Short mmCIF file of C-alpha atoms and ligand atoms in Angstrom, two decimals:
data_model
loop_
_atom_site.label_atom_id
_atom_site.label_comp_id
_atom_site.label_asym_id
_atom_site.label_seq_id
_atom_site.Cartn_x
_atom_site.Cartn_y
_atom_site.Cartn_z
CA MET A 1 0.09 0.27 -0.19
CA LYS A 2 1.33 3.71 -0.57
CA ALA A 3 -0.55 6.81 -0.55
CA LEU A 4 -0.44 10.09 -2.76
CA ARG A 5 -1.90 13.26 -1.32
CA GLY A 6 -3.19 16.49 -4.00
CA ASP A 7 -6.28 17.85 -5.36
CA LEU A 8 -7.99 15.32 -7.08
CA LEU A 9 -10.34 16.00 -10.44
CA ASP A 10 -11.85 13.21 -12.51
CA PHE A 11 -15.69 12.72 -13.70
CA THR A 12 -18.48 10.23 -12.87
CA ALA A 13 -20.20 10.84 -16.32
CA ALA A 14 -20.06 12.55 -19.48
CA PRO A 15 -19.88 16.36 -18.77
CA ALA A 16 -23.15 17.96 -20.83
CA TRP A 17 -21.57 20.46 -23.71
CA GLY A 18 -21.10 24.12 -22.26
CA ASP A 19 -22.26 23.66 -18.65
CA THR A 20 -19.53 24.84 -16.70
CA ALA A 21 -20.86 23.96 -13.53
CA SER A 22 -21.42 20.39 -14.34
CA ALA A 23 -22.74 17.64 -11.69
CA ALA A 24 -19.91 15.02 -13.74
CA VAL A 25 -17.07 17.30 -12.14
CA ARG A 26 -15.58 14.98 -9.37
CA TRP A 27 -13.57 17.65 -7.26
CA ARG A 28 -11.90 16.67 -4.18
CA PRO A 29 -9.31 18.43 -2.89
CA ASP A 30 -6.39 17.54 -0.40
CA HIS A 31 -7.63 14.08 -0.67
CA TRP A 32 -5.51 11.31 0.01
CA LEU A 33 -5.44 8.78 -2.72
CA LEU A 34 -4.58 4.68 -1.69
CA VAL A 35 -2.88 2.23 -3.63
CA GLY A 36 -2.87 -1.29 -3.23
CA ASP A 37 0.08 -3.39 -3.57
CA GLU A 38 -1.55 -4.73 -7.36
CA GLY A 39 -1.32 -1.26 -8.54
CA ARG A 40 -5.29 -0.47 -8.42
CA ILE A 41 -6.38 2.37 -6.68
CA ALA A 42 -7.66 1.11 -3.33
CA ALA A 43 -9.77 3.49 -1.67
CA VAL A 44 -9.60 8.02 -1.56
CA GLN A 45 -10.03 10.17 1.35
CA PRO A 46 -9.96 12.84 3.24
CA GLU A 47 -8.47 11.60 6.26
CA GLU A 48 -4.74 11.22 6.36
CA PRO A 49 -4.15 7.38 6.56
CA PRO A 50 -2.88 5.53 9.52
CA PRO A 51 1.10 5.74 10.23
CA GLY A 52 3.83 3.34 8.31
CA ILE A 53 2.10 3.36 5.02
CA PRO A 54 4.71 5.30 2.70
CA ARG A 55 3.25 8.28 1.61
CA GLU A 56 4.04 11.26 -1.07
CA ASP A 57 2.92 14.89 -0.67
CA HIS A 58 1.78 16.23 -3.72
CA ARG A 59 -0.42 19.18 -1.89
CA GLY A 60 -1.46 22.14 -3.66
CA ARG A 61 -0.79 19.89 -7.00
CA LEU A 62 -3.40 18.98 -9.15
CA LEU A 63 -3.70 14.65 -9.11
CA LEU A 64 -5.43 13.76 -12.46
CA PRO A 65 -5.85 10.16 -14.21
CA GLY A 66 -3.16 9.77 -16.73
CA PHE A 67 -4.34 11.21 -20.34
CA ILE A 68 -5.07 8.75 -23.19
CA ASP A 69 -4.09 9.73 -26.21
CA THR A 70 -6.17 7.47 -28.83
CA HIS A 71 -4.74 8.00 -32.24
CA VAL A 72 -0.43 8.15 -32.22
CA HIS A 73 2.08 6.96 -34.33
CA SER A 74 5.45 5.69 -32.42
CA PRO A 75 7.89 6.03 -34.92
CA GLN A 76 7.00 9.84 -36.16
CA LEU A 77 9.15 11.66 -33.59
CA ASP A 78 11.55 11.09 -36.59
CA VAL A 79 9.25 13.24 -38.33
CA VAL A 80 7.15 15.31 -35.71
CA ALA A 81 7.22 19.24 -37.33
CA SER A 82 8.50 18.89 -40.66
CA TYR A 83 7.58 22.09 -42.81
CA GLY A 84 5.40 23.11 -45.76
CA THR A 85 3.31 20.18 -46.65
CA GLU A 86 -0.89 18.47 -46.71
CA LEU A 87 -1.42 15.08 -45.89
CA LEU A 88 -0.40 13.56 -49.32
CA ASP A 89 3.22 15.12 -50.01
CA TRP A 90 3.77 14.84 -46.08
CA LEU A 91 3.45 11.00 -46.33
CA GLN A 92 5.72 11.09 -49.14
CA ARG A 93 8.42 13.28 -48.30
CA TYR A 94 8.42 13.03 -44.56
CA THR A 95 6.40 9.88 -43.32
CA PHE A 96 7.12 7.05 -45.58
CA PRO A 97 10.85 7.41 -46.19
CA SER A 98 11.33 7.81 -42.10
CA GLU A 99 8.94 4.88 -41.28
CA THR A 100 11.45 1.98 -43.45
CA ALA A 101 14.02 2.26 -40.63
CA TRP A 102 11.66 0.14 -38.73
CA ALA A 103 12.24 -2.92 -40.47
CA ASP A 104 15.33 -2.92 -38.18
CA PRO A 105 14.75 -4.68 -34.63
CA ALA A 106 17.31 -2.47 -32.97
CA VAL A 107 15.53 1.04 -34.13
CA ALA A 108 12.30 -0.21 -33.38
CA GLN A 109 12.89 -1.22 -29.76
CA THR A 110 15.11 2.06 -29.19
CA GLY A 111 12.76 3.91 -30.80
CA SER A 112 9.42 2.44 -29.08
CA GLU A 113 11.17 3.27 -25.72
CA ARG A 114 11.87 6.37 -26.21
CA PHE A 115 8.33 7.03 -27.71
CA LEU A 116 6.56 5.66 -24.32
CA ASP A 117 9.16 7.35 -22.12
CA ALA A 118 7.99 10.66 -24.05
CA LEU A 119 4.23 9.60 -23.58
CA LEU A 120 4.83 9.09 -20.09
CA ALA A 121 7.19 12.90 -19.68
CA HIS A 122 3.67 14.17 -21.16
CA GLY A 123 1.16 12.90 -18.43
CA THR A 124 -0.02 10.34 -21.15
CA THR A 125 -0.17 6.75 -19.49
CA ALA A 126 -1.98 4.43 -22.00
CA ALA A 127 -2.53 4.66 -25.77
CA ALA A 128 -3.76 3.27 -29.22
CA VAL A 129 -0.89 3.49 -31.53
CA PHE A 130 0.29 3.10 -34.98
CA PRO A 131 3.82 1.30 -35.34
CA THR A 132 4.89 0.53 -39.15
CA VAL A 133 4.25 -2.14 -41.49
CA HIS A 134 6.54 -3.82 -39.64
CA LYS A 135 6.03 -6.93 -37.67
CA VAL A 136 8.80 -5.82 -35.59
CA SER A 137 7.65 -2.51 -34.73
CA ALA A 138 4.53 -3.84 -33.15
CA GLU A 139 6.60 -6.60 -30.92
CA ALA A 140 8.49 -3.83 -29.82
CA LEU A 141 5.61 -1.49 -29.05
CA PHE A 142 4.16 -4.09 -26.80
CA GLN A 143 7.32 -4.85 -25.35
CA ALA A 144 8.48 -1.91 -24.32
CA ALA A 145 4.89 -1.15 -23.41
CA SER A 146 4.89 -4.40 -21.41
CA ALA A 147 8.26 -3.29 -19.37
CA ARG A 148 6.59 -0.11 -18.18
CA GLY A 149 2.92 -1.74 -17.40
CA MET A 150 1.71 0.69 -19.78
CA ARG A 151 -1.97 -0.27 -21.32
CA VAL A 152 -1.59 0.41 -25.35
CA ILE A 153 -3.54 -0.72 -28.14
CA GLY A 154 -1.44 -1.04 -31.24
CA GLY A 155 -0.98 -3.61 -34.44
CA LYS A 156 0.84 -3.76 -37.16
CA VAL A 157 0.35 -1.31 -40.06
CA LEU A 158 -1.94 -2.84 -42.96
CA MET A 159 -0.20 -1.37 -46.39
CA ASP A 160 0.25 -3.51 -49.41
CA ARG A 161 0.05 -0.61 -52.10
CA HIS A 162 1.02 3.32 -53.03
CA ALA A 163 4.03 3.24 -50.88
CA PRO A 164 7.40 2.74 -51.06
CA PRO A 165 9.20 -0.68 -51.09
CA GLY A 166 10.60 -1.30 -47.60
CA LEU A 167 7.04 -0.57 -46.49
CA THR A 168 4.49 -2.70 -47.65
CA ASP A 169 3.40 -5.99 -47.07
CA ASP A 170 1.06 -8.58 -48.89
CA VAL A 171 -1.97 -10.19 -48.35
CA PRO A 172 -1.23 -13.64 -47.17
CA GLY A 173 2.30 -12.04 -45.11
CA ALA A 174 -0.09 -9.69 -42.86
CA ARG A 175 -2.53 -12.16 -42.45
CA ARG A 176 0.12 -14.35 -40.97
CA ASP A 177 2.25 -11.72 -39.12
CA CYS A 178 -1.29 -10.41 -37.73
CA GLU A 179 -3.05 -13.63 -36.33
CA ASP A 180 0.54 -14.09 -34.60
CA LEU A 181 0.60 -11.09 -33.03
CA ILE A 182 -2.79 -11.33 -31.77
CA HIS A 183 -2.43 -15.00 -30.52
CA ARG A 184 0.90 -13.47 -28.54
CA TRP A 185 -0.14 -9.97 -27.67
CA HIS A 186 -4.05 -9.44 -27.90
CA GLY A 187 -5.04 -9.64 -24.04
CA ARG A 188 -1.66 -10.19 -22.67
CA GLY A 189 -1.04 -8.09 -19.89
CA ARG A 190 -2.41 -4.32 -20.31
CA ASN A 191 -1.83 -4.94 -24.34
CA ALA A 192 -5.22 -5.11 -27.01
CA TYR A 193 -4.60 -5.69 -30.50
CA ALA A 194 -5.73 -2.88 -33.20
CA VAL A 195 -6.40 -4.22 -36.62
CA THR A 196 -4.43 -1.45 -38.24
CA VAL A 197 -5.35 -0.09 -42.12
CA ARG A 198 -2.99 2.52 -42.31
CA PHE A 199 -6.08 4.66 -44.98
CA ALA A 200 -7.86 2.96 -47.62
CA PRO A 201 -5.54 4.23 -50.32
CA THR A 202 -2.88 2.16 -49.21
CA SER A 203 -4.92 -1.09 -48.94
CA THR A 204 -6.00 -3.28 -51.71
CA PRO A 205 -9.50 -4.27 -51.65
CA SER A 206 -8.56 -7.74 -50.81
CA GLN A 207 -6.54 -6.34 -47.97
CA LEU A 208 -9.04 -4.80 -46.80
CA ALA A 209 -11.45 -8.01 -46.83
CA MET A 210 -8.74 -9.78 -44.72
CA ALA A 211 -8.43 -7.24 -42.17
CA GLY A 212 -12.75 -7.27 -42.03
CA GLU A 213 -12.27 -11.05 -41.89
CA LEU A 214 -9.57 -10.75 -38.36
CA ALA A 215 -12.09 -8.20 -36.87
CA ARG A 216 -15.31 -10.56 -37.49
CA ALA A 217 -13.29 -13.74 -35.75
CA ASP A 218 -12.42 -11.70 -32.90
CA PRO A 219 -14.89 -8.47 -31.68
CA THR A 220 -12.84 -7.94 -28.62
CA LEU A 221 -10.04 -6.83 -31.29
CA TYR A 222 -10.15 -3.27 -31.86
CA MET A 223 -9.89 -1.56 -35.28
CA GLN A 224 -8.06 1.80 -36.00
CA THR A 225 -7.42 3.91 -39.52
CA HIS A 226 -7.54 6.70 -40.94
CA VAL A 227 -10.98 8.88 -42.57
CA ALA A 228 -11.85 11.95 -44.25
CA GLU A 229 -8.84 13.99 -43.22
CA ASN A 230 -7.83 15.76 -46.59
CA ARG A 231 -9.61 16.87 -49.42
CA ASP A 232 -7.14 15.40 -51.76
CA GLU A 233 -7.34 12.14 -50.10
CA LEU A 234 -10.69 12.16 -50.21
CA ARG A 235 -10.63 12.58 -53.96
CA TRP A 236 -8.15 9.71 -54.31
CA VAL A 237 -10.57 7.52 -52.27
CA ALA A 238 -13.04 8.50 -54.83
CA GLU A 239 -11.06 7.33 -57.79
CA LEU A 240 -9.97 3.82 -56.02
CA PHE A 241 -12.76 2.66 -54.42
CA PRO A 242 -15.71 3.98 -57.36
CA GLN A 243 -18.44 1.83 -56.11
CA ALA A 244 -18.23 2.96 -52.35
CA ARG A 245 -21.09 5.42 -51.77
CA SER A 246 -18.34 7.19 -49.16
CA TYR A 247 -14.88 7.22 -48.04
CA LEU A 248 -16.03 5.91 -44.64
CA ALA A 249 -18.11 3.28 -46.63
CA VAL A 250 -15.01 1.74 -47.43
CA TYR A 251 -14.32 0.30 -43.93
CA ALA A 252 -17.88 -0.15 -43.52
CA ASP A 253 -18.58 -2.23 -46.82
CA ALA A 254 -15.25 -4.32 -45.18
CA GLY A 255 -16.71 -4.80 -42.16
CA LEU A 256 -13.99 -2.90 -40.27
CA LEU A 257 -16.79 -0.45 -38.90
CA HIS A 258 -17.82 -1.52 -35.36
CA ARG A 259 -18.07 -0.60 -31.78
CA ARG A 260 -14.46 -0.99 -31.13
CA SER A 261 -13.43 0.95 -33.91
CA LEU A 262 -11.24 4.04 -33.92
CA LEU A 263 -11.07 6.34 -36.61
CA ALA A 264 -9.09 9.20 -36.94
CA HIS A 265 -9.95 12.97 -38.18
CA GLY A 266 -13.48 12.75 -39.65
CA ILE A 267 -13.46 16.25 -40.95
CA TRP A 268 -14.93 15.58 -44.72
CA LEU A 269 -17.60 13.30 -43.19
CA ASP A 270 -21.81 13.60 -44.21
CA ASP A 271 -24.65 13.21 -42.44
CA ALA A 272 -24.95 9.21 -43.56
CA ASP A 273 -21.22 8.77 -42.44
CA ARG A 274 -22.25 10.14 -38.78
CA THR A 275 -25.35 8.25 -38.94
CA ALA A 276 -23.49 4.67 -39.48
CA LEU A 277 -20.62 5.55 -36.89
CA GLY A 278 -23.62 6.66 -34.45
CA ALA A 279 -25.20 3.49 -35.18
CA VAL A 280 -22.56 1.18 -34.12
CA GLY A 281 -21.17 3.37 -31.52
CA ALA A 282 -17.77 3.52 -33.44
CA THR A 283 -15.09 6.82 -32.23
CA LEU A 284 -14.03 9.69 -33.84
CA VAL A 285 -10.58 10.55 -32.86
CA HIS A 286 -10.58 14.50 -33.19
CA CYS A 287 -6.80 15.54 -34.00
CA PRO A 288 -6.69 18.93 -33.75
CA ASP A 289 -3.09 19.73 -33.74
CA SER A 290 -2.18 18.05 -36.16
CA ASN A 291 -5.47 19.27 -38.57
CA LEU A 292 -4.35 22.98 -38.22
CA PHE A 293 -0.52 22.04 -39.06
CA LEU A 294 -1.34 19.56 -42.06
CA GLY A 295 -4.10 22.48 -42.73
CA SER A 296 -6.63 19.33 -43.23
CA GLY A 297 -9.85 21.00 -41.95
CA LEU A 298 -11.85 21.77 -38.71
CA PHE A 299 -13.64 18.99 -37.03
CA GLY A 300 -17.20 19.17 -36.26
CA TRP A 301 -17.23 17.83 -32.37
CA ARG A 302 -21.46 18.42 -32.28
CA ALA A 303 -22.70 16.94 -35.26
CA ALA A 304 -20.71 13.51 -34.40
CA GLU A 305 -21.56 13.49 -30.89
CA ALA A 306 -25.30 14.16 -31.61
CA ALA A 307 -25.36 11.56 -34.26
CA GLY A 308 -23.84 9.15 -31.46
CA ALA A 309 -20.50 8.68 -32.07
CA HIS A 310 -17.85 9.04 -29.23
CA VAL A 311 -15.33 11.33 -29.89
CA THR A 312 -12.19 11.21 -28.10
CA LEU A 313 -8.79 13.52 -28.82
CA ALA A 314 -5.49 12.71 -29.89
CA SER A 315 -2.06 13.66 -30.92
CA ASP A 316 -1.63 12.52 -33.80
CA VAL A 317 2.25 13.41 -33.72
CA GLY A 318 3.73 13.45 -36.19
CA GLY A 319 1.17 14.90 -37.79
CA GLY A 320 0.18 16.97 -34.63
CA THR A 321 3.48 18.32 -33.31
CA ARG A 322 2.76 17.89 -29.41
CA LEU A 323 2.60 14.97 -27.19
CA CYS A 324 0.92 16.67 -24.56
CA LEU A 325 -2.54 16.41 -24.60
CA LEU A 326 -2.86 20.23 -22.76
CA ARG A 327 -1.96 21.09 -25.69
CA THR A 328 -4.50 19.14 -28.02
CA LEU A 329 -7.26 20.78 -25.44
CA ALA A 330 -6.34 23.99 -26.07
CA ASP A 331 -6.34 23.48 -29.78
CA ALA A 332 -9.52 21.67 -29.75
CA TYR A 333 -10.91 25.02 -27.86
CA ARG A 334 -9.77 27.44 -30.77
CA VAL A 335 -11.10 24.62 -33.73
CA GLN A 336 -14.47 24.84 -31.88
CA ALA A 337 -14.26 28.59 -31.48
CA LEU A 338 -14.04 29.07 -35.24
CA ALA A 339 -17.26 27.11 -35.43
CA GLY A 340 -18.87 29.40 -32.98
CA GLU A 341 -18.80 26.56 -30.32
CA ARG A 342 -17.64 26.66 -27.01
CA LEU A 343 -15.74 23.37 -25.50
CA THR A 344 -15.55 23.69 -21.68
CA ALA A 345 -12.73 22.76 -19.90
CA TRP A 346 -14.88 19.93 -18.35
CA CYS A 347 -16.08 18.18 -21.87
CA ALA A 348 -12.11 18.77 -22.64
CA LEU A 349 -10.79 16.94 -19.76
CA HIS A 350 -13.58 14.23 -19.96
CA ALA A 351 -12.13 13.37 -23.52
CA VAL A 352 -8.69 12.34 -22.69
CA THR A 353 -9.69 10.67 -19.66
CA ARG A 354 -12.50 9.31 -18.76
CA GLY A 355 -14.36 9.53 -22.49
CA ALA A 356 -11.76 7.69 -23.70
CA ALA A 357 -11.85 5.23 -21.24
CA VAL A 358 -15.76 4.27 -22.29
CA ALA A 359 -15.05 4.84 -25.58
CA LEU A 360 -12.39 1.94 -25.30
CA GLN A 361 -14.96 0.15 -23.14
CA LEU A 362 -12.07 0.35 -20.43
CA GLU A 363 -13.78 2.39 -18.61
CA GLN A 364 -13.15 -0.21 -15.63
CA GLU A 365 -9.45 0.00 -15.53
CA ILE A 366 -8.27 3.77 -16.92
CA GLY A 367 -9.86 7.20 -17.11
CA ALA A 368 -11.04 7.88 -13.34
CA LEU A 369 -9.82 8.01 -9.93
CA GLU A 370 -12.12 5.40 -8.66
CA PRO A 371 -11.31 2.40 -6.33
CA GLY A 372 -10.57 -0.41 -8.48
CA CYS A 373 -9.54 1.39 -11.38
CA VAL A 374 -5.73 0.64 -11.98
CA ALA A 375 -3.47 3.69 -10.48
CA ASP A 376 -2.08 5.58 -13.69
CA LEU A 377 -2.30 9.19 -12.69
CA CYS A 378 -0.02 12.35 -12.57
CA ALA A 379 0.62 15.02 -10.63
CA TRP A 380 0.39 18.73 -11.86
CA ASP A 381 1.59 22.00 -10.88
CA TRP A 382 -1.03 24.92 -11.27
CA SER A 383 1.56 26.81 -12.37
CA ALA A 384 5.38 27.67 -13.87
CA GLY A 385 6.12 30.63 -15.23
CA LEU A 386 4.86 34.27 -14.40
CA VAL A 387 2.02 34.27 -16.46
CA ASP A 388 0.12 31.21 -15.24
CA ALA A 389 1.21 31.53 -11.33
CA HIS A 390 -0.49 35.56 -11.95
CA ARG A 391 -3.31 33.92 -14.24
CA VAL A 392 -4.82 31.27 -12.42
CA PRO A 393 -5.23 32.34 -8.80
CA LEU A 394 -7.62 35.00 -10.15
CA ALA A 395 -10.19 32.84 -11.36
CA ARG A 396 -13.08 32.99 -8.91
CA ASP A 397 -14.31 29.31 -9.62
CA LEU A 398 -13.24 26.00 -10.19
CA HIS A 399 -14.10 26.00 -14.21
CA GLU A 400 -12.41 29.51 -14.81
CA LYS A 401 -9.29 28.44 -12.93
CA VAL A 402 -9.36 24.40 -14.61
CA PHE A 403 -9.63 25.93 -18.30
CA ALA A 404 -6.90 29.02 -17.70
CA TRP A 405 -4.51 26.16 -16.54
CA LEU A 406 -5.33 24.34 -19.48
CA GLN A 407 -4.68 26.77 -21.90
CA LEU A 408 -1.72 28.06 -20.32
CA ALA A 409 0.01 24.30 -19.35
CA ASP A 410 2.08 22.03 -20.56
CA GLU A 411 4.32 19.38 -20.22
CA ARG A 412 6.60 21.57 -18.14
CA HIS A 413 3.88 21.82 -15.03
CA LEU A 414 4.01 17.80 -15.01
CA ALA A 415 5.66 17.02 -11.67
CA ALA A 416 5.06 12.94 -12.15
CA THR A 417 3.31 9.94 -13.71
CA TRP A 418 2.43 6.73 -11.98
CA VAL A 419 1.37 3.76 -14.13
CA ALA A 420 -0.10 1.08 -11.83
CA GLY A 421 0.92 3.05 -8.98
CA VAL A 422 4.75 2.71 -9.94
CA PRO A 423 6.40 5.94 -10.61
CA ARG A 424 7.65 6.04 -14.24
CA TYR A 425 8.54 9.82 -14.67
CA ARG A 426 9.35 12.54 -12.40
CA ARG A 427 10.43 15.92 -13.71
CA SER A 428 14.07 16.25 -12.38
CA PRO A 429 14.53 18.91 -9.63
CA SER A 430 15.30 22.25 -11.66
N1 GUN B 1 -3.33 9.15 -43.30
C1 GUN B 1 -2.39 7.59 -43.40
N2 GUN B 1 -1.55 7.69 -42.77
C2 GUN B 1 -1.14 9.01 -42.17
C3 GUN B 1 -0.21 9.26 -40.85
O1 GUN B 1 0.70 8.82 -40.81
N3 GUN B 1 -0.49 10.02 -40.26
C4 GUN B 1 -2.01 11.76 -40.35
N4 GUN B 1 -2.07 12.21 -39.87
N5 GUN B 1 -2.59 10.72 -41.64
C5 GUN B 1 -2.40 9.35 -42.02
ZN1 ZN B 2 -2.28 9.47 -37.85
#
């Protein structure tokens, strides 16, 4: 048993859009969180625990559930912040060439370790990850995640056309690799497998059909891909799949649209697409940093939610430039502001904690500071500079304070990260 003291903030339900005084917010200032030896939260209480229990005092800091990044690419730290392109050129010029290096197991291993340590240093304890087309890149991801005890969803990327040599597979080989990876990693520890179609243009119809067969064979598998991110991409998909009603329909027709589907972007969808997503309760993963950086477009959060789809938030590094999901939340606010909508601090924080956990059907395990959940959490400073130290204390209520904090804060505010109760990141003393 160990005890952590701080100001606890999490959610018991989904906050309603625009409600700054939401009853779904659970604010427990100056509480103790007790972690059992098996790494789960044992209790949360205002009383100091009995002597003899080791403790850490984070009084005056926010204790939040570890953030959940529902779409991020492990090899793309190599190309993050690359100048001057939209999606299709960005893939050709920067991303595809750099991903070929991950065929080397040593590159995949050191890269996966660096990537997961970077997530932890940004307050992210769980993620849905795209490695590369190479089987060893998925192996390396699951191995590095297991060594850190992290909850990771991932899978070998499927792509059998329209990519350089060294970055494509074929249907029989890809099926074998997926089946073997599923057998060895899905449900092992905190790893889960996602059938990972990169995007429709880089898979032949027969590869999509194979991916659909895998998905149908085991409904506990996730599926992750990209959809309707960029207008040139949309035109290309229409040329490649003339029989499909829409880009999303390419996936639906292959049997890849279900409750555990995570579809990144979804900027250029129509109402029929949104209805199809809502009908199965799939997840649209909004990546505002990436969408702004690559000039892809502005996501319609409210329309997606109104149709019944889950909406989560993600960094999409390296299309996105920051692993810190606080920066993603700040970008999400700006994207909604351009549509005349207002994203509350509660909706934003919920989307990277409990909301993501619900979308992933993992709410018994992650996303909340609730007895029984795994103790994945972070201690955050309210300020790290002159401006936030001045502004945040001027707030007149909790929403104003948390909103100002999340607009101003970043990874420099992160003091410590625990995974299953084990400290996995601590800011070095300055
Ligand atoms: N579409 C296909 N591949 C990618 C990728 O790596 N990043 C982004 N943002 N979109 C994609
Ligand atoms: Zn992506």
